Short mmCIF file of C-alpha atoms and ligand atoms in Angstrom, two decimals:
data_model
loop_
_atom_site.label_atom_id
_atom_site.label_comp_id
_atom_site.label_asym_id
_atom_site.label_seq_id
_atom_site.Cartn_x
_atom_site.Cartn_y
_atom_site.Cartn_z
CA UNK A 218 0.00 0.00 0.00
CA UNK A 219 1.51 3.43 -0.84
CA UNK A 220 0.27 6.61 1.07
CA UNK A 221 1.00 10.55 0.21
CA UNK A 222 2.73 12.48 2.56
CA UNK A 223 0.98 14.06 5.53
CA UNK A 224 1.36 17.92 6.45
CA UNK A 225 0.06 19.39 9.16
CA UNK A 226 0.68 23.03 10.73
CA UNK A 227 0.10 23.90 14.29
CA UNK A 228 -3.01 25.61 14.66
CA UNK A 229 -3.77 24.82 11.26
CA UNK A 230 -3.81 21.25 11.46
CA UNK A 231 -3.24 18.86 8.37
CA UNK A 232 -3.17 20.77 4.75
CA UNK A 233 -2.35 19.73 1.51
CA UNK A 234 0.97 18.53 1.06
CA UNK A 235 2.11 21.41 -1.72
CA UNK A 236 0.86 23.77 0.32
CA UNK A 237 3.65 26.64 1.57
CA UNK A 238 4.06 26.79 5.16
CA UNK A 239 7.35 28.59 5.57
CA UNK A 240 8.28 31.99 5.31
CA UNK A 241 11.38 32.82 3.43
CA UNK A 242 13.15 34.26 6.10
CA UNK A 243 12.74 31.86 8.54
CA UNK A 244 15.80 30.72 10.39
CA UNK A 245 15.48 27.02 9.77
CA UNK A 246 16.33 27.72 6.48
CA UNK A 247 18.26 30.70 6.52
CA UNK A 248 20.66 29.00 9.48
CA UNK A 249 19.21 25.65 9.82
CA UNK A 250 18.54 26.96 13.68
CA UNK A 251 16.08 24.48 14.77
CA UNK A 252 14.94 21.04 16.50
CA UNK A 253 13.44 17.63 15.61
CA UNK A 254 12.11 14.26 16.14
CA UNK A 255 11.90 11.62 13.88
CA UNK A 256 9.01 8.83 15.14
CA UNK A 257 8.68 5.47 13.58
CA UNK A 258 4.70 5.09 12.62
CA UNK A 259 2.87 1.74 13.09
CA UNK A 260 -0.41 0.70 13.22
CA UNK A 261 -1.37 4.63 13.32
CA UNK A 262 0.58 5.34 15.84
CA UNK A 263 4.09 6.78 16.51
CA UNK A 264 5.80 4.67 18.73
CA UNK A 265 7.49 5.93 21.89
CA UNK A 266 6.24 9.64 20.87
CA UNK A 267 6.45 10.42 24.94
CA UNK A 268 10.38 9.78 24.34
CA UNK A 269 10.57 12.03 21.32
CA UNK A 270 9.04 14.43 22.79
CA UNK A 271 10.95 14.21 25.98
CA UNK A 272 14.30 14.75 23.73
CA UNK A 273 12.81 17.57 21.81
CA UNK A 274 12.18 19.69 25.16
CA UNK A 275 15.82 18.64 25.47
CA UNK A 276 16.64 20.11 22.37
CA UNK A 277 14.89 22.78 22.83
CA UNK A 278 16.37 23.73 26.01
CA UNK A 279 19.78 23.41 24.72
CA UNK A 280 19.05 26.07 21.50
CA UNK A 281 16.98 28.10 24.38
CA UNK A 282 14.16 27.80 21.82
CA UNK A 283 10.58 28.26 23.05
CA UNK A 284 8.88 25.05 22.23
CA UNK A 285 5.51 24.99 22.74
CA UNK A 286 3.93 22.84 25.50
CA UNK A 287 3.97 19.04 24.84
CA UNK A 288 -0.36 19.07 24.90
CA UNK A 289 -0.20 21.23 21.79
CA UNK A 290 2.86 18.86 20.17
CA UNK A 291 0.78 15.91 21.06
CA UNK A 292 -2.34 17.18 19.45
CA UNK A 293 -0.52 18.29 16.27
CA UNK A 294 0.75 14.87 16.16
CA UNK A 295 -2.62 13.54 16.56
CA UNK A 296 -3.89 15.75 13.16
CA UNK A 297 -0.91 14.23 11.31
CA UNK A 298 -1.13 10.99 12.15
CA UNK A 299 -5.24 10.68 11.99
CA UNK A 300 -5.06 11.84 7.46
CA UNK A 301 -2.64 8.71 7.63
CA UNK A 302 -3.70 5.26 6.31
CA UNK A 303 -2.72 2.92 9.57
CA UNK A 304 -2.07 -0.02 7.81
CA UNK A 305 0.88 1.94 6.00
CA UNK A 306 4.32 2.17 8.24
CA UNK A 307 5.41 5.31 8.10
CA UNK A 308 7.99 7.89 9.52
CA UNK A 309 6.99 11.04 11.80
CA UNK A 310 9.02 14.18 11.91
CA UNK A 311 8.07 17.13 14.11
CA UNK A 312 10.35 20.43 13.61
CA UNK A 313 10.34 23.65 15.35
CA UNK A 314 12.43 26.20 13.88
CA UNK A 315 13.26 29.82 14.96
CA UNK A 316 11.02 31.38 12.88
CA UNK A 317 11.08 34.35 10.88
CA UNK A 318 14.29 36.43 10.80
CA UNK A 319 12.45 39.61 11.65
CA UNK A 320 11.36 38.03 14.75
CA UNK A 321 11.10 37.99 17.99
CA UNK A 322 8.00 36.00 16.68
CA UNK A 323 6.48 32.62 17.16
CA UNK A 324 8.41 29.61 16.42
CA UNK A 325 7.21 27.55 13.52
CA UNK A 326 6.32 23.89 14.16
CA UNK A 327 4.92 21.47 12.00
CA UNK A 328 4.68 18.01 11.38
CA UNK A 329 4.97 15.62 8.17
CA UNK A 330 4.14 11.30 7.56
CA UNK A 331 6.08 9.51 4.91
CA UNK A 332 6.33 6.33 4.18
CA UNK A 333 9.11 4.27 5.09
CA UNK A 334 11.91 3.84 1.98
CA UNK A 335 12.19 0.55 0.38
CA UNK A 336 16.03 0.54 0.80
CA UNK A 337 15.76 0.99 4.72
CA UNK A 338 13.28 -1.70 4.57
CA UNK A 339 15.48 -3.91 3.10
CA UNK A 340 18.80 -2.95 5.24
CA UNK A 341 16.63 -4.08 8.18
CA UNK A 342 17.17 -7.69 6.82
CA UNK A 343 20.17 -7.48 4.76
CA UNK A 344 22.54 -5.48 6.88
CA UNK A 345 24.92 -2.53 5.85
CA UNK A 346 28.36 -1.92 4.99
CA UNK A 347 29.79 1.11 6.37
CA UNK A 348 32.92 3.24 6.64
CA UNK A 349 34.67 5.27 9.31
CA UNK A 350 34.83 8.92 9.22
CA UNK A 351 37.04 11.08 11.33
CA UNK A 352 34.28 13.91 12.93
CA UNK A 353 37.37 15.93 14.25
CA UNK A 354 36.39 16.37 17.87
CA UNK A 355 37.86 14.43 20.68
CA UNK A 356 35.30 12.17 21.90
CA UNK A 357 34.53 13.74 25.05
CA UNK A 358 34.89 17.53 24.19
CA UNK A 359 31.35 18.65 23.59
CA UNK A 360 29.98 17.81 27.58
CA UNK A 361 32.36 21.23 28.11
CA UNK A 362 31.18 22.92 24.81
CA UNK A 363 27.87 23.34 25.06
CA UNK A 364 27.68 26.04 21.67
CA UNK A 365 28.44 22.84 19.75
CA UNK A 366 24.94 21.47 20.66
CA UNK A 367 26.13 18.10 21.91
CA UNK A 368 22.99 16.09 22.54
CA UNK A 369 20.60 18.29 20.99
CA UNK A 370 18.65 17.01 17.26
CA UNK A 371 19.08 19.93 15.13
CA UNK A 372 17.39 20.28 11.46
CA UNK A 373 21.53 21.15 10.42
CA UNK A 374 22.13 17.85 9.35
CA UNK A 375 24.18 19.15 5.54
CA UNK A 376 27.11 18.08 7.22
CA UNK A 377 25.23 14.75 8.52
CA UNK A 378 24.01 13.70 5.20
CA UNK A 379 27.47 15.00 3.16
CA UNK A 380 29.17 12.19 5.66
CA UNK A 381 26.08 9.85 4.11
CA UNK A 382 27.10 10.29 0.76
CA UNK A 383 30.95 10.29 1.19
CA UNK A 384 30.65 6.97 2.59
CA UNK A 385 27.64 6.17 -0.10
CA UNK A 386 30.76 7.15 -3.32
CA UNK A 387 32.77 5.32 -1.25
CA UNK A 388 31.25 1.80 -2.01
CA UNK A 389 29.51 1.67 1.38
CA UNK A 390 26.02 1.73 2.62
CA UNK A 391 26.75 4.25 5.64
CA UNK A 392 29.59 6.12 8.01
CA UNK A 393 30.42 5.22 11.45
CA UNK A 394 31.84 8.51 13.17
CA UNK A 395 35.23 8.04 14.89
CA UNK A 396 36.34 11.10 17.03
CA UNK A 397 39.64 12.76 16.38
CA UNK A 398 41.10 10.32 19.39
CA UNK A 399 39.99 7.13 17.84
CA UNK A 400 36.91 6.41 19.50
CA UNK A 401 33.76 5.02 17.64
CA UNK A 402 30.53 7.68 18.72
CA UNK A 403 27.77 6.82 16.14
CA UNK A 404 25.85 6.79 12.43
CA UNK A 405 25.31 10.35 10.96
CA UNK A 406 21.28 8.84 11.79
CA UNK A 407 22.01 6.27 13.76
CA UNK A 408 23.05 4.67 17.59
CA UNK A 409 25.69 2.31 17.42
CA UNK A 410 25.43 -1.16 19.15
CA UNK A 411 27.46 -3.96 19.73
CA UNK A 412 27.52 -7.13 21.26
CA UNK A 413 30.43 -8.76 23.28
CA UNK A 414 30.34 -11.18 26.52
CA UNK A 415 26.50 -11.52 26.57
CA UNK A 416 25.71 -7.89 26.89
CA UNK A 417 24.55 -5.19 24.36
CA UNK A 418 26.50 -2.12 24.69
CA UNK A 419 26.50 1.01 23.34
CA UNK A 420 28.47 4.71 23.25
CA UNK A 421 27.78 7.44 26.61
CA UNK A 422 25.42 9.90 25.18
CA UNK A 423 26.42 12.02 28.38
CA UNK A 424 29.73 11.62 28.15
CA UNK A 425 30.36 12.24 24.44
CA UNK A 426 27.98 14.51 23.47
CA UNK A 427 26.17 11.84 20.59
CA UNK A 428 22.74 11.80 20.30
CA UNK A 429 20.83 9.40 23.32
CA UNK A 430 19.41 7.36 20.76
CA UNK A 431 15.88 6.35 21.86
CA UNK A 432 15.29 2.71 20.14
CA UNK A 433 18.95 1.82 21.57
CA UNK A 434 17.43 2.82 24.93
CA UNK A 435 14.96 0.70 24.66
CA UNK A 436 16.92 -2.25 23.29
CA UNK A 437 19.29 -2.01 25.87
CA UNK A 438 16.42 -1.64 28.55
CA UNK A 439 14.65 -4.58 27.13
CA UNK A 440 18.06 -6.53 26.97
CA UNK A 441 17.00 -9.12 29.32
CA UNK A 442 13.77 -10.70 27.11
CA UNK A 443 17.07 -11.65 24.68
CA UNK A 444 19.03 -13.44 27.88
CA UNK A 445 21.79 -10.28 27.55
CA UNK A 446 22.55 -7.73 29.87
CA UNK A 447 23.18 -4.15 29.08
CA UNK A 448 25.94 -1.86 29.47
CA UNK A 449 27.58 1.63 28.10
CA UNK A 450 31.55 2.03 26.92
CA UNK A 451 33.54 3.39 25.17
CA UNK A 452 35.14 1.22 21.61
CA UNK A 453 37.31 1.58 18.87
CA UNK A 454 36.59 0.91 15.54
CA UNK A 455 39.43 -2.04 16.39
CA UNK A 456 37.67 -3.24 18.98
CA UNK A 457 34.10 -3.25 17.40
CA UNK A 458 35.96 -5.87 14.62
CA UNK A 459 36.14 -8.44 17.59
CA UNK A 460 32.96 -8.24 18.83
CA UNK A 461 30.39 -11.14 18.08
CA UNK A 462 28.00 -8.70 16.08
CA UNK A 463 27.24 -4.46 15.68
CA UNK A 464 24.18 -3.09 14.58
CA UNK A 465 22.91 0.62 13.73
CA UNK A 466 19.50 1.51 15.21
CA UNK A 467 17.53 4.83 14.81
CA UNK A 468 13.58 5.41 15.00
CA UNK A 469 12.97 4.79 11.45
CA UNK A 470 15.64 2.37 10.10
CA UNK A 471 14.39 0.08 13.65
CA UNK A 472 17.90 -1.82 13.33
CA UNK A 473 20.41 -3.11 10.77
CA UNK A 474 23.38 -5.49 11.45
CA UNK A 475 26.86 -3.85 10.32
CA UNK A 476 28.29 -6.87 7.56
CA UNK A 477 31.89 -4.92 6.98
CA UNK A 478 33.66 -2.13 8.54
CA UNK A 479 35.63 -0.34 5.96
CA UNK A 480 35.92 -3.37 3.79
CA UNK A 481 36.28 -5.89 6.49
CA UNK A 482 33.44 -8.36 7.29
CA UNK A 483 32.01 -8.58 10.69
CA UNK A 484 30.21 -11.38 12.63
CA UNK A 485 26.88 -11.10 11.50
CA UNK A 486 24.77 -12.74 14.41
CA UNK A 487 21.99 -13.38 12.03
CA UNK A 488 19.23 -15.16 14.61
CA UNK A 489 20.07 -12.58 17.17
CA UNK A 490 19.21 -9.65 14.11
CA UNK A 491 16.16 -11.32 14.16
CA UNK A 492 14.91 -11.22 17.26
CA UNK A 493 15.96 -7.76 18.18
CA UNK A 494 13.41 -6.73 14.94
CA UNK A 495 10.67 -8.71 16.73
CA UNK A 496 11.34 -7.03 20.33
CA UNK A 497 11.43 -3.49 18.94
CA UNK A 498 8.43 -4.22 16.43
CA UNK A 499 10.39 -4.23 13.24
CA UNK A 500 9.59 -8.15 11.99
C1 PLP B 32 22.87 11.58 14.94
C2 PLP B 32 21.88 10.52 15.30
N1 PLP B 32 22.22 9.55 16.17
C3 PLP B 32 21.35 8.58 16.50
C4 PLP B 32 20.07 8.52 15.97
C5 PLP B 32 19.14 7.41 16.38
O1 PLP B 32 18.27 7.86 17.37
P1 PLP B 32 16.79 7.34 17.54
O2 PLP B 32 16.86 5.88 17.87
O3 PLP B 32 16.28 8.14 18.69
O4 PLP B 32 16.06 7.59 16.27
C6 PLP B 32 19.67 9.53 15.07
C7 PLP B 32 18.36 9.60 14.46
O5 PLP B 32 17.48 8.99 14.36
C8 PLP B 32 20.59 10.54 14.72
O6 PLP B 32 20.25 11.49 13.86
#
């Protein structure tokens, strides 16, 4: 089943998808100044929206941008997700930008559905290939630098996406970030997770300044329906290659098992892939 995209406006609620919604001076464009969640959408429904919009108040705090109150996000969600067909899996995003230049004004906030891309369907099953890529930054600088918006989901992902497609020309399917110390932090859109001595792991959001990936969380919290326990550390790209399997996860993508770091095959723990899809809903 295909679906159109949803569009909805606060305090305008859903409109047709063509129709304009931004002004051309607002600051999400100009300066890509602004905050978002992306929600995975199943059976009508964005799953773990209270999360999401937990994280976007952190956002929001963190770019000292005046979100409104979580009621109003909540409803506009509601709009959205009510024009969407709810046998279609989809993908939620809720911005809030800066508005207009000319302000101090109202932020704008809206919210779009989409349906899920065929390709991240299929990684889901298949697994990725992906390639390092230096972000510059020691791994734990950005706890102490708070202007670099450690932590917080920005819409200024050019430099996010630009990683993407290096790694994309590169004959891979995705980048893991390395910091400038040799530590692996995460995907451009994705939490990295590993698995070594019975435990999933994954990267400090607190300590490195990554984004606290929400389906990791609750992976890792739900560890103990796969007979693992759960842990935090910190891993180089070395170590990650003796490890009995990695996987990316993210809202939308659910999870995908990592088949080669920069050209080298990892364990793929193919029955384990499995049933992390079923626990987090993705089978
Ligand atoms: C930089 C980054 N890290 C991690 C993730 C995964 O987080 P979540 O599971 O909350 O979607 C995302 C996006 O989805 C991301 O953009």
């Amino acid at each position: 089943v295909s679906a159109e995209r949803v569009v909805a406006v606060l305090g305008r609620g859903v409109v047709p998808p063509g129709t304009p919604i931004l002004r051309g001076d607002d600051l999400g464009v100009l300066r890509g100044d602004g905050i978002f969640e992306t929600a995975h959408v199943r059976g009508g429904t964005a799953w773990l929206l209270e999360q999401h919009l937990d994280r976007m108040e952190r956002s929001a705090a963190l770019l000292e941008l005046a979100l409104p109150h979580r009621d109003s996000l909540a409803e506009l969600v509601g709009q959205a997700l009510a024009a969407w067909p709810a046998e279609v899996e989809g993908s939620i995003r809720l911005v809030c930008t800066r508005g207009a230049e000319i302000g101090p004004g109202p932020v704008t906030v809206f919210a779009t559905v989409a349906p899920v891309p065929a390709a991240v369907v299929a990684a889901r099953t298949a697994g990725i290939a992906v390639r390092t890529a230096t972000i510059g930054l020691p791994a734990e600088l950005r706890p102490g630098t708070p202007w670099l918006l450690g932590g917080a989901k920005t819409v200024s992902y050019a430099v996010n996406l630009a990683t993407q497609r290096w790694a994309q020309d590169n004959g891979a399917d995705d980048a893991l970030w390395v910091s400038a110390d040799g530590y692996a932090l995460e995907g451009p859109t994705s939490t990295l997770v590993w698995l070594a001595d019975a435990t999933l792991w994954t990267v400090p959001a607190p300590r490195t300044g990554i984004l606290a990936g929400i389906t990791a969380r609750y992976l890792l919290d739900h560890a103990d329906a796969l007979g693992l326990r759960a842990g935090e550390a910190m891993v180089t790209p070395a170590q990650l290659r003796r490890t009995e399997g990695v996987w990316f996860t993210a809202s939308v993508r659910g999870v995908a098992a990592l088949t080669s770091l920069d050209g080298d095959p990892l364990p793929v723990a193919a029955e384990l892939s499995a049933r992390i899809r079923e626990l987090l809903g993705f089978s």
